[in-house]
Amino acid sequence: MALQELTYRDALRKALADAMTENPDVVIIGEEVGRYGGAYAVTKDLIKEFGGERVIDTPISEPAIVGAAVGAALAGLRPVAELMYVDFIGMTMDQLANQAAKIRYMFGGQIGVPMVLRTQGGTGRSAGAQHSQSLEAYVMHTPGLRLAMPATVADAYHLLRQALTKPDPVVFIEHKALYTLKETVDLDAPVPDWGKVAIRRQGRDLVIVTYSRQVHYAMEAAKKLAAQGIEATVIDLRTLNPLDFDTIRAEVEKTGRAMVVSEGVMTAGVAAELSARISEECFDFLEDPVIRVAGEDIPISVSTVLETGSVPGPQLIVDTALKLLTGRVAA
Amino acid sequence: MNQPQAVHRADAASNTDLPQLYRMMRRIRTFEERVGELFVRGQSAGSMLHLSIGEESAAAGVCAAMREGDTFTTHHRGHGIFLARGADPNRMMAEIGGKEAGYCHGKGGSMHIADMGLGHLGANAIVGGGIPAVVGAGLAARHKKSGAISAAFFGDGATGQGILYESMNMAALWQLPCLFVCINNQYGMGTRIDQATANPRLHERAQAFGLAAETVDGLDVEAVAEAGRRLVDGVRAGKPAFLVVDCYRFYGHARKDKSPYRDPVEEEQGRNKDPVAFARNALISRKLAEESALDALDAEVAAEMDATIDFTVAQHEPPLSSMFRDVYAPTEPEPEPVRSRIDRILARA
């Protein structure tokens, strides 16, 4: 209905505010979420609107923040815990992986843990090795946890709203470099269902499967490739668990070529998993190896040169696509 | 969300009279003895069984002060606490045996038993892992103005975990209706408390966070019940508390552990600190019960707990097809089994 100009940050904040207005059991719990307004200002002023009993500032105690959210969910609340940086997830892994993820199963289906863990990751702010990682593979490797990673402003809103209706724990990883992304959106316009990919661009030559900020890089790369006569399909995963593999398979079978792009490190990462699945399931249709474009297997540096060099960008995606489509014949 | 509301069975301990406390302690002791038998008979699915023999007063005494709607979490040595909150011993034993009829349909076992109906938010196999949940349950109780409290039961071993201090700090900061119960059985697996800390006066740690805190001698269940009632009353009024119940772990860490690391003299002295025998003697000496009546009660409890073994042995295992159930909510698709996936991929036209 109404078009509006929103940032990714605005959309997230609006999703939280709308969910809190609709459901009095939604509470936010985390470091600096209240008076400070969130380290990345996502929860700015929510405390004024909803009060300190629903926007709860905590001590710097990540394990207990997640653990308290687990208990609150078991006792009937709909908590949104905020982990300031995904890099701190290791601190919380017992509560997340041993408790939240397994409670429904261990207890024989008696109860679920309907909580959302909001956090953010990725490079782009020269934040160094302990504040720049892409650790989604840790989450994807844990059965019981859902995982959403929005790339667009509309998805920042809708995926967060949807996450807050899900019966199982959702880890919601934002990208720190996207908070200022501004788009003109109609939040009433239909979006794909939770658990379905969005095909951001349709092409005949190869499929680029990606998510989060790399969607934008893939789109930029696809534009450059188009100028050279190569048409790429760009798939935005939106949720990594559930994973809409049926659509990925169908698209890859159309073109016979697939590239997986992830900011996380290459080895044993999300790109590795996707690549293995495509290779297994689309084997008879593939013209070329499924190629991974992923983060280097190194820590992230503060130096912007080293930081930028550590992760995929549009040029690496373009170069890889060109080699995939033309280079192999010549070699 | 249809999160079940915690309700409490009528036959749970709610009476702090010594005869009632004795009966509950006897039930716990006998249940634990039968757990040991189930293991010896090869009928226990769990290889890790942690008995609370010697610690019965903590469960019976503290739980007597709790009421319907209260929630709690326990550690890995939590059978007694669950019984004291009204658990059905048959369903407990069946769960320990890994049977479909158990509280968690055989998926949880001794260390992951739970029952939302009785407010049991879960036993935990991670030391300290269940503690922060009571902070969240305390927040929920405050938010919903339910008047419920939430209690975390854990051992002295958990005092080495940071999560305990994070949780106590939050409970104190926000004045949540949370009770922290440290059952100090003197051993974290094979390490005695004085080998694990320079200050074994554990309640002092809670005082440092601003919690009401005390230590009570677990030999005397009436003293435990009295301390429990006093602290629970405060907790319900929004004054979080910490209670250490001093006792002795009669047997090894787990069933197969013969505790060779303990001095036999120390063990003998420790086992003399028997809250069940102490209560029995008190009942007789204070003429609250005839010895013959207590014998009859013990026999009745023995029959009740014998039946748990018969019940468990007669139950069936969960079907293999239940394996993929409850990873996610029932409205969601189940994960694809590895074998089906392989067959699907390798199917050739």
XYZ file of C-alpha atoms in Angstrom:
680
model
C 0.000 0.000 0.000
C 2.161 2.780 1.284
C 5.656 3.137 -0.059
C 8.122 4.414 2.486
C 11.813 4.970 2.700
C 13.283 2.910 5.515
C 16.681 1.747 6.602
C 17.430 -1.844 7.568
C 17.794 -0.550 11.137
C 14.408 1.256 11.011
C 12.759 -1.888 9.720
C 14.159 -4.010 12.524
C 13.085 -1.480 15.116
C 9.618 -1.293 13.615
C 9.343 -5.089 13.641
C 10.189 -5.131 17.346
C 7.824 -2.279 18.161
C 4.956 -3.796 16.181
C 5.470 -7.219 17.757
C 5.601 -5.664 21.239
C 2.423 -3.709 20.591
C 0.609 -6.799 19.373
C 1.848 -9.227 21.989
C 2.354 -8.075 25.586
C 4.508 -11.137 26.248
C 7.263 -9.951 23.903
C 10.177 -8.663 25.983
C 13.663 -7.589 24.934
C 16.609 -8.556 27.090
C 20.225 -7.680 26.460
C 23.185 -5.413 26.959
C 22.537 -1.724 26.264
C 19.143 -2.415 24.677
C 17.281 0.079 26.874
C 18.691 3.413 27.955
C 21.589 3.273 25.498
C 19.233 2.217 22.708
C 21.261 -0.705 21.361
C 24.904 -0.774 20.297
C 23.689 -0.332 16.707
C 20.644 1.697 17.763
C 18.140 -0.950 16.679
C 16.234 -0.712 19.968
C 16.498 3.076 20.200
C 13.707 4.582 22.319
C 11.823 1.304 22.674
C 12.319 1.639 26.428
C 10.428 4.951 26.333
C 7.561 3.301 24.530
C 7.403 0.001 26.395
C 9.163 0.594 29.700
C 12.098 -0.973 31.486
C 10.190 -4.128 32.407
C 9.853 -5.066 28.736
C 13.100 -3.610 27.431
C 15.500 -5.023 29.969
C 19.052 -3.754 30.273
C 21.340 -6.465 31.565
C 24.805 -6.741 33.008
C 27.495 -7.959 30.594
C 26.608 -11.608 31.081
C 25.948 -13.204 27.709
C 25.452 -16.779 28.961
C 22.823 -15.695 31.497
C 21.115 -13.394 28.980
C 20.504 -16.347 26.689
C 19.761 -18.650 29.639
C 17.234 -16.210 31.073
C 15.575 -15.984 27.667
C 15.303 -19.785 27.616
C 13.641 -19.795 31.035
C 11.363 -16.903 30.135
C 10.257 -18.733 26.983
C 9.557 -21.890 28.994
C 7.497 -19.845 31.438
C 5.315 -18.276 28.765
C 7.061 -15.109 27.572
C 8.260 -14.389 24.022
C 11.741 -13.110 24.685
C 14.019 -11.404 22.192
C 17.541 -11.699 23.551
C 20.149 -9.479 21.983
C 23.733 -10.604 21.604
C 25.638 -7.466 20.714
C 28.052 -9.252 18.360
C 27.767 -12.764 17.002
C 31.420 -13.123 17.949
C 30.204 -13.523 21.559
C 28.139 -16.575 20.666
C 30.839 -18.854 22.021
C 30.106 -17.429 25.462
C 26.496 -18.543 25.136
C 26.896 -21.843 23.349
C 25.815 -23.994 26.290
C 22.550 -22.138 26.725
C 21.978 -21.968 22.986
C 23.108 -25.382 21.770
C 22.644 -27.591 24.836
C 19.552 -25.950 26.271
C 17.485 -23.931 23.772
C 18.130 -26.201 20.808
C 17.522 -29.496 22.595
C 14.803 -28.850 25.157
C 11.882 -29.803 22.928
C 13.590 -33.027 21.912
C 15.032 -34.032 25.287
C 11.715 -33.430 27.004
C 9.827 -35.559 24.505
C 7.991 -32.697 22.823
C 6.389 -31.325 26.005
C 7.425 -27.770 25.289
C 9.418 -25.650 22.874
C 11.616 -22.625 23.409
C 9.986 -19.840 21.382
C 12.726 -17.248 21.689
C 14.604 -15.099 19.209
C 18.297 -14.398 19.611
C 19.024 -11.226 17.663
C 22.625 -10.558 16.854
C 24.770 -9.117 14.091
C 27.933 -10.174 12.343
C 30.177 -9.649 9.384
C 32.895 -7.264 8.306
C 32.719 -3.659 7.246
C 33.473 -1.552 10.276
C 37.144 -2.269 10.817
C 36.117 -3.866 14.071
C 38.866 -6.478 14.249
C 39.079 -10.214 14.688
C 36.635 -10.492 17.604
C 33.885 -8.227 16.282
C 33.730 -9.019 12.555
C 33.101 -12.712 12.146
C 30.421 -14.582 10.271
C 29.625 -17.501 12.575
C 26.343 -18.719 11.125
C 27.836 -22.166 10.537
C 27.921 -22.716 14.317
C 24.172 -22.219 14.371
C 23.396 -24.128 11.199
C 25.392 -27.053 12.608
C 23.031 -27.343 15.586
C 19.741 -29.167 15.016
C 16.861 -27.446 16.763
C 17.922 -23.883 15.992
C 16.322 -21.909 13.195
C 18.507 -19.356 11.439
C 17.451 -16.222 9.574
C 19.802 -13.720 7.898
C 18.010 -10.864 6.153
C 19.625 -9.050 3.242
C 16.961 -6.469 2.458
C 14.988 -3.848 4.343
C 11.701 -5.643 3.721
C 13.158 -8.917 4.978
C 14.639 -7.218 8.022
C 11.052 -6.376 8.946
C 9.191 -9.456 7.814
C 11.678 -12.129 8.840
C 11.896 -10.637 12.328
C 8.104 -10.456 12.620
C 7.852 -14.042 11.421
C 10.645 -15.188 13.743
C 8.560 -13.842 16.609
C 5.725 -16.209 15.728
C 7.832 -19.356 15.403
C 7.511 -22.184 17.904
C 11.245 -22.941 17.972
C 14.310 -20.871 18.870
C 15.414 -18.588 16.046
C 18.880 -17.106 15.753
C 18.496 -13.904 13.758
C 21.773 -12.589 12.404
C 21.809 -9.086 11.007
C 24.750 -7.680 9.052
C 26.482 -4.718 10.652
C 27.233 -3.155 7.259
C 23.555 -3.174 6.283
C 22.082 -1.092 9.110
C 22.255 2.072 7.033
C 20.971 0.404 3.868
C 18.018 2.490 2.722
C 15.291 1.145 0.457
C 11.858 2.289 -0.607
C 9.560 -0.466 0.549
C 5.908 -1.305 0.864
C 5.718 -3.374 4.018
C 2.212 -4.481 3.068
C 3.453 -6.016 -0.192
C 3.681 -9.811 -0.113
C 7.037 -11.402 0.661
C 8.069 -15.046 0.316
C 7.007 -17.287 3.185
C 9.353 -18.034 6.051
C 11.680 -20.784 4.899
C 11.472 -19.850 1.217
C 14.275 -18.268 -0.784
C 13.835 -15.124 -2.841
C 15.071 -15.206 -6.415
C 16.481 -11.710 -6.678
C 17.437 -12.044 -10.321
C 16.818 -14.654 -12.969
C 19.477 -15.715 -15.481
C 20.256 -18.566 -17.857
C 23.978 -19.153 -17.320
C 24.637 -19.803 -13.652
C 23.063 -19.659 -10.218
C 24.637 -17.677 -7.413
C 23.368 -18.892 -4.033
C 24.019 -16.464 -1.213
C 22.574 -14.585 1.764
C 22.953 -11.474 3.927
C 25.238 -8.735 2.621
C 26.680 -10.952 -0.114
C 23.288 -10.773 -1.846
C 24.065 -7.147 -2.661
C 27.545 -8.022 -3.865
C 26.137 -10.825 -5.992
C 23.590 -8.446 -7.531
C 26.323 -5.927 -8.300
C 28.434 -8.672 -9.826
C 25.466 -9.964 -11.846
C 24.999 -6.520 -13.352
C 28.633 -6.436 -14.463
C 28.386 -9.952 -15.838
C 25.273 -9.016 -17.790
C 27.275 -6.299 -19.501
C 29.514 -9.125 -20.746
C 26.613 -11.251 -21.866
C 26.493 -13.568 -18.835
C 23.157 -13.826 -17.081
C 23.188 -15.038 -13.478
C 20.350 -16.089 -11.228
C 20.812 -14.725 -7.712
C 19.172 -16.659 -4.886
C 18.835 -14.992 -1.479
C 18.436 -17.747 1.093
C 16.763 -15.491 3.733
C 16.577 -18.425 6.166
C 19.387 -20.974 6.358
C 17.275 -23.205 8.582
C 14.747 -24.018 7.242
C 16.639 -24.302 3.977
C 14.582 -24.113 0.791
C 16.668 -26.591 -1.124
C 13.891 -27.494 -3.570
C 14.085 -24.073 -5.181
C 17.879 -24.118 -5.244
C 17.828 -27.523 -6.933
C 15.280 -26.418 -9.520
C 17.260 -23.298 -10.391
C 20.608 -25.089 -10.589
C 19.112 -27.752 -12.823
C 18.034 -24.999 -15.225
C 21.526 -23.553 -15.681
C 23.857 -26.432 -14.820
C 26.212 -24.167 -12.951
C 26.292 -23.004 -9.348
C 28.391 -20.682 -7.259
C 27.892 -20.391 -3.497
C 28.908 -17.123 -1.874
C 29.355 -16.659 1.852
C 31.226 -14.191 4.001
C 31.990 -16.941 6.550
C 35.293 -18.770 6.309
C 35.521 -21.377 3.565
C 36.386 -24.510 5.507
C 33.459 -26.465 6.931
C 31.246 -23.422 6.473
C 27.802 -22.695 5.133
C 29.186 -22.541 1.595
C 30.722 -25.976 2.079
C 27.392 -27.442 3.130
C 25.475 -25.825 0.274
C 28.117 -26.833 -2.224
C 28.038 -30.438 -1.042
C 24.263 -30.573 -1.302
C 24.184 -29.089 -4.773
C 26.948 -31.431 -5.910
C 25.111 -34.462 -4.533
C 21.624 -33.585 -5.581
C 22.215 -31.876 -8.937
C 25.132 -34.042 -10.083
C 23.508 -35.157 -13.315
C 22.784 -31.577 -14.311
C 26.095 -29.918 -13.500
C 28.377 -28.743 -16.294
C 31.113 -27.576 -13.961
C 32.174 -27.998 -10.343
C 30.098 -26.149 -7.801
C 32.402 -23.345 -6.817
C 32.642 -21.767 -3.369
C 33.411 -18.095 -2.949
C 33.875 -17.591 0.764
C 35.871 -15.868 3.474
C 39.556 -16.673 3.707
C 40.520 -19.197 6.393
C 42.095 -16.465 8.505
C 41.012 -14.066 11.260
C 39.727 -10.633 10.250
C 42.149 -7.706 10.590
C 41.502 -4.143 11.715
C 43.273 -2.770 8.627
C 40.539 -2.026 6.135
C 42.754 -3.298 3.333
C 43.236 -6.657 5.046
C 39.628 -6.739 6.247
C 38.164 -6.153 2.798
C 40.642 -8.582 1.299
C 39.541 -11.329 3.702
C 36.000 -11.655 2.420
C 34.307 -11.943 -0.964
C 33.350 -8.806 -2.842
C 31.709 -8.105 -6.198
C 34.961 -8.356 -8.138
C 35.805 -11.826 -6.825
C 32.304 -12.977 -7.723
C 32.647 -11.547 -11.251
C 36.094 -13.052 -11.747
C 34.949 -16.431 -10.508
C 31.913 -16.433 -12.772
C 34.016 -15.556 -15.788
C 36.482 -18.349 -15.041
C 33.640 -20.756 -14.443
C 31.960 -19.949 -17.738
C 34.863 -19.271 -20.039
C 38.186 -20.003 -18.417
C 37.831 -23.766 -18.171
C 37.450 -24.231 -21.887
C 40.593 -22.276 -22.640
C 42.692 -23.926 -19.946
C 1.864 -20.470 21.724
C 0.249 -23.129 23.838
C 2.839 -23.248 26.535
C 1.461 -25.493 29.268
C 0.812 -23.731 32.520
C 2.491 -25.193 35.534
C 0.028 -26.991 37.755
C 0.771 -29.017 40.775
C -0.459 -32.401 41.815
C -2.358 -32.567 45.059
C -0.230 -35.304 46.578
C 3.061 -33.413 46.449
C 4.695 -32.576 49.720
C 3.058 -29.493 51.075
C 3.166 -30.434 54.704
C 6.214 -29.639 56.741
C 5.215 -32.016 59.527
C 7.999 -34.432 60.302
C 5.945 -37.546 59.473
C 5.253 -36.156 56.007
C 8.864 -35.144 55.522
C 10.021 -38.569 56.661
C 7.654 -40.284 54.263
C 8.924 -38.205 51.339
C 12.547 -38.834 52.257
C 11.890 -42.555 52.542
C 10.232 -42.533 49.133
C 13.244 -40.753 47.638
C 15.733 -43.097 49.288
C 13.846 -46.182 48.175
C 13.317 -44.865 44.682
C 17.040 -44.220 44.333
C 17.800 -47.730 45.602
C 15.481 -49.105 42.923
C 17.201 -46.968 40.285
C 20.396 -48.726 41.298
C 18.650 -52.088 40.938
C 17.331 -51.194 37.521
C 20.891 -50.481 36.485
C 22.208 -53.732 37.939
C 19.475 -55.665 36.142
C 20.538 -54.109 32.856
C 17.150 -52.444 32.443
C 18.357 -48.881 32.663
C 18.842 -47.154 29.345
C 20.994 -44.493 30.897
C 24.611 -45.349 31.580
C 24.865 -42.254 33.752
C 22.830 -42.493 36.923
C 23.482 -40.132 39.790
C 21.823 -41.044 43.050
C 20.853 -38.547 45.714
C 21.078 -40.944 48.640
C 22.173 -38.927 51.663
C 20.673 -35.718 50.221
C 16.974 -36.458 50.699
C 16.428 -33.678 53.221
C 17.291 -30.997 50.658
C 14.609 -32.192 48.249
C 11.918 -32.960 50.819
C 12.621 -29.953 53.017
C 12.875 -27.202 50.414
C 10.117 -28.539 48.171
C 7.721 -28.590 51.121
C 7.815 -24.796 51.022
C 6.971 -24.618 47.324
C 3.474 -24.594 45.943
C 1.369 -25.137 42.866
C 2.500 -23.000 39.949
C 6.092 -22.677 41.149
C 8.744 -23.765 38.683
C 12.166 -25.308 39.172
C 15.201 -26.756 37.448
C 17.514 -29.421 38.784
C 20.996 -30.711 38.221
C 21.925 -34.242 37.158
C 21.257 -35.588 40.664
C 17.672 -34.441 40.786
C 15.410 -37.509 41.136
C 14.540 -36.632 44.722
C 13.560 -33.069 43.944
C 11.203 -34.143 41.180
C 9.609 -36.743 43.454
C 9.207 -34.140 46.172
C 7.385 -31.910 43.686
C 4.869 -34.621 42.983
C 6.342 -36.762 40.208
C 4.836 -40.126 39.385
C 7.605 -42.603 40.251
C 6.452 -45.037 37.574
C 6.834 -42.497 34.800
C 10.152 -41.390 36.297
C 11.526 -44.915 36.395
C 10.259 -45.583 32.889
C 12.090 -42.482 31.683
C 15.275 -43.602 33.414
C 14.782 -46.921 31.628
C 14.438 -45.123 28.289
C 10.866 -46.288 27.789
C 8.070 -44.709 25.770
C 5.902 -44.403 28.900
C 8.475 -42.176 30.592
C 8.017 -38.462 31.178
C 9.990 -37.632 28.037
C 9.131 -40.747 26.004
C 12.584 -42.176 26.557
C 14.463 -39.310 24.966
C 15.601 -37.551 28.100
C 16.426 -40.139 30.738
C 17.660 -39.458 34.240
C 19.543 -36.258 33.422
C 16.982 -34.584 31.133
C 13.727 -35.407 32.848
C 11.110 -32.661 32.945
C 7.400 -32.119 33.345
C 5.815 -28.798 32.538
C 2.637 -29.803 34.354
C 4.541 -29.973 37.639
C 6.620 -26.904 36.872
C 9.771 -28.962 36.272
C 11.609 -26.927 33.626
C 14.194 -29.644 33.325
C 17.024 -31.577 34.842
C 20.370 -30.755 33.324
C 23.491 -32.665 32.409
C 25.558 -29.502 32.108
C 26.803 -28.385 35.509
C 25.060 -25.070 36.181
C 23.161 -25.300 32.889
C 19.699 -25.072 34.425
C 20.408 -22.119 36.698
C 19.738 -19.108 34.417
C 16.361 -20.526 33.368
C 15.010 -19.602 36.800
C 15.981 -15.985 36.183
C 13.844 -16.081 33.045
C 11.032 -17.875 34.850
C 11.297 -15.254 37.583
C 10.982 -12.507 34.970
C 7.922 -14.280 33.556
C 6.356 -14.619 37.016
C 6.860 -10.913 37.621
C 5.576 -9.999 34.157
C 2.473 -12.150 34.522
C 2.030 -11.302 38.215
C 1.524 -15.009 38.871
C 2.963 -15.011 42.386
C 5.078 -18.037 41.458
C 8.665 -18.526 42.451
C 11.323 -20.375 40.487
C 13.973 -22.489 42.191
C 17.280 -23.745 40.821
C 18.665 -26.852 42.516
C 22.317 -27.615 41.907
C 25.330 -29.164 43.571
C 28.424 -27.654 45.105
C 30.192 -28.407 41.821
C 28.120 -25.697 40.118
C 29.672 -23.064 42.374
C 32.663 -23.307 40.048
C 30.583 -22.166 37.067
C 30.333 -18.510 36.102
C 26.715 -18.809 35.039
C 25.696 -19.177 38.702
C 27.131 -15.769 39.536
C 25.668 -14.126 36.441
C 22.274 -15.532 37.392
C 22.460 -14.569 41.059
C 23.516 -11.073 40.092
C 20.543 -10.653 37.770
C 18.096 -12.102 40.296
C 19.369 -9.736 42.983
C 19.542 -6.732 40.659
C 15.968 -7.170 39.481
C 14.628 -8.547 42.790
C 13.170 -11.587 41.078
C 11.322 -14.406 42.852
C 14.244 -16.817 42.477
C 15.605 -19.327 44.952
C 19.044 -20.859 44.494
C 19.493 -24.133 46.339
C 23.004 -25.486 46.566
C 23.019 -29.099 47.724
C 26.529 -29.363 49.057
C 27.269 -33.085 49.076
C 30.965 -32.207 49.451
C 32.009 -33.632 46.072
C 32.028 -32.418 42.486
C 32.530 -35.838 40.900
C 35.780 -36.891 42.615
C 36.961 -33.504 43.839
C 36.130 -32.536 47.417
C 34.855 -29.015 47.953
C 37.988 -27.928 49.834
C 40.050 -29.039 46.836
C 37.919 -26.873 44.564
C 37.736 -23.596 46.448
C 39.688 -21.633 49.030
C 36.446 -20.540 50.678
C 33.990 -23.399 51.147
C 31.515 -21.142 52.986
C 29.426 -21.031 49.857
C 26.563 -18.874 51.098
C 28.990 -15.974 51.513
C 29.225 -15.738 47.738
C 25.502 -15.148 47.473
C 25.627 -12.545 50.237
C 28.182 -10.680 48.152
C 25.525 -10.298 45.455
C 22.943 -9.039 47.923
C 20.923 -12.240 48.241
C 19.480 -13.517 51.492
C 21.717 -16.514 52.097
C 22.258 -19.191 54.687
C 23.598 -22.675 55.238
C 21.557 -25.371 56.916
C 22.579 -28.792 58.183
C 21.001 -31.366 55.913
C 20.986 -33.966 58.659
C 17.868 -32.358 60.089
C 15.059 -32.184 57.571
C 12.962 -30.022 59.865
C 15.719 -27.423 59.921
C 15.916 -27.579 56.124
C 12.143 -27.208 55.828
C 12.158 -24.285 58.221
C 14.958 -22.515 56.336
C 13.229 -23.313 53.077
C 9.937 -21.859 54.259
C 11.592 -18.727 55.594
C 13.528 -18.098 52.393
C 10.683 -19.049 50.061
C 8.386 -16.582 51.828
C 10.949 -13.870 51.151
C 11.464 -14.995 47.569
C 7.745 -14.823 46.930
C 7.837 -11.246 48.142
C 10.582 -10.477 45.613
C 13.611 -11.047 47.796
C 15.751 -13.671 46.031
C 17.628 -16.109 48.224
C 20.342 -18.731 48.333
C 20.301 -21.787 50.555
C 23.137 -24.229 51.069
C 22.076 -27.628 52.354
C 25.083 -29.402 53.815
C 25.029 -33.161 53.344
C 27.138 -36.087 52.214
C 26.973 -38.069 49.006
C 26.719 -41.621 50.341
C 27.902 -43.339 47.176
C 30.013 -42.624 44.130
C 29.480 -39.891 41.584
C 27.633 -42.281 39.284
C 26.600 -45.887 39.627
C 29.892 -47.434 38.579
C 32.025 -45.133 40.703
C 33.196 -46.862 43.892
C 34.804 -43.583 45.013
C 38.315 -44.933 45.680
C 39.411 -41.309 46.057
C 37.582 -41.011 49.364
C 38.985 -41.904 52.751
C 36.949 -44.849 54.135
C 36.847 -43.210 57.561
C 35.450 -40.051 56.036
C 32.886 -42.106 54.107
C 31.754 -43.900 57.237
C 31.355 -40.629 59.103
C 29.569 -39.106 56.141
C 27.113 -41.967 55.901
C 26.379 -41.587 59.595
C 24.972 -38.203 58.653
C 21.814 -39.878 57.451
C 18.781 -37.572 57.296
C 16.358 -40.460 56.846
C 17.600 -42.360 59.913
C 17.802 -39.126 61.871
C 14.178 -38.279 61.123
C 13.078 -41.821 61.931
C 14.807 -41.692 65.304
C 13.307 -38.290 66.004
C 9.807 -39.550 65.207
C 10.245 -42.404 67.660
C 12.006 -40.496 70.424
C 9.500 -37.647 70.247
C 6.697 -40.211 70.218
C 5.342 -38.884 66.955
C 5.232 -42.409 65.566
C 5.544 -45.998 66.748
C 8.416 -47.986 65.310
C 5.947 -50.563 64.043
C 4.013 -47.878 62.200
C 7.217 -46.670 60.577
C 8.082 -50.230 59.592
C 4.687 -50.464 57.966
C 5.217 -47.144 56.197
C 8.633 -48.258 54.956
C 7.106 -51.474 53.656
C 4.368 -49.562 51.889
C 6.964 -47.308 50.245
C 9.070 -50.326 49.305
C 6.057 -51.874 47.586
C 5.328 -48.616 45.750
C 8.888 -48.408 44.497
C 9.170 -52.123 43.685
C 6.235 -51.562 41.394
C 8.181 -48.934 39.458
C 10.638 -51.602 38.355
C 7.877 -53.993 37.302
C 6.163 -51.137 35.482
C 9.351 -50.122 33.677
C 10.352 -53.629 32.661
C 6.889 -54.160 31.167
C 7.024 -50.983 29.060
C 8.202 -50.837 25.482
C 10.962 -48.772 23.944
C 9.977 -45.796 21.840
C 9.504 -46.686 18.178
C 12.484 -45.927 15.937
C 10.188 -43.679 13.906
C 9.935 -41.297 16.875
C 13.609 -40.438 16.391
C 12.953 -37.490 14.095
C 9.991 -36.200 16.085
C 10.287 -33.110 18.300
C 13.514 -31.708 16.893
C 11.143 -28.934 15.811
C 7.505 -28.207 16.572
C 4.958 -30.762 15.337
C 3.719 -28.252 12.750
C 7.137 -28.330 11.055
C 8.522 -30.991 8.697
C 10.778 -33.570 10.356
C 14.447 -33.726 9.311
C 15.107 -36.058 6.377
C 16.677 -39.326 7.541
C 20.188 -39.914 6.227
C 19.222 -43.255 4.685
C 16.267 -41.783 2.790
C 18.432 -38.977 1.543
C 21.110 -41.350 0.306
C 18.519 -43.500 -1.426
C 16.936 -40.468 -3.035
C 20.237 -39.108 -4.353
C 21.546 -42.420 -5.581
C 18.280 -43.543 -7.166
C 19.015 -44.066 -10.838
C 16.347 -44.118 -13.459
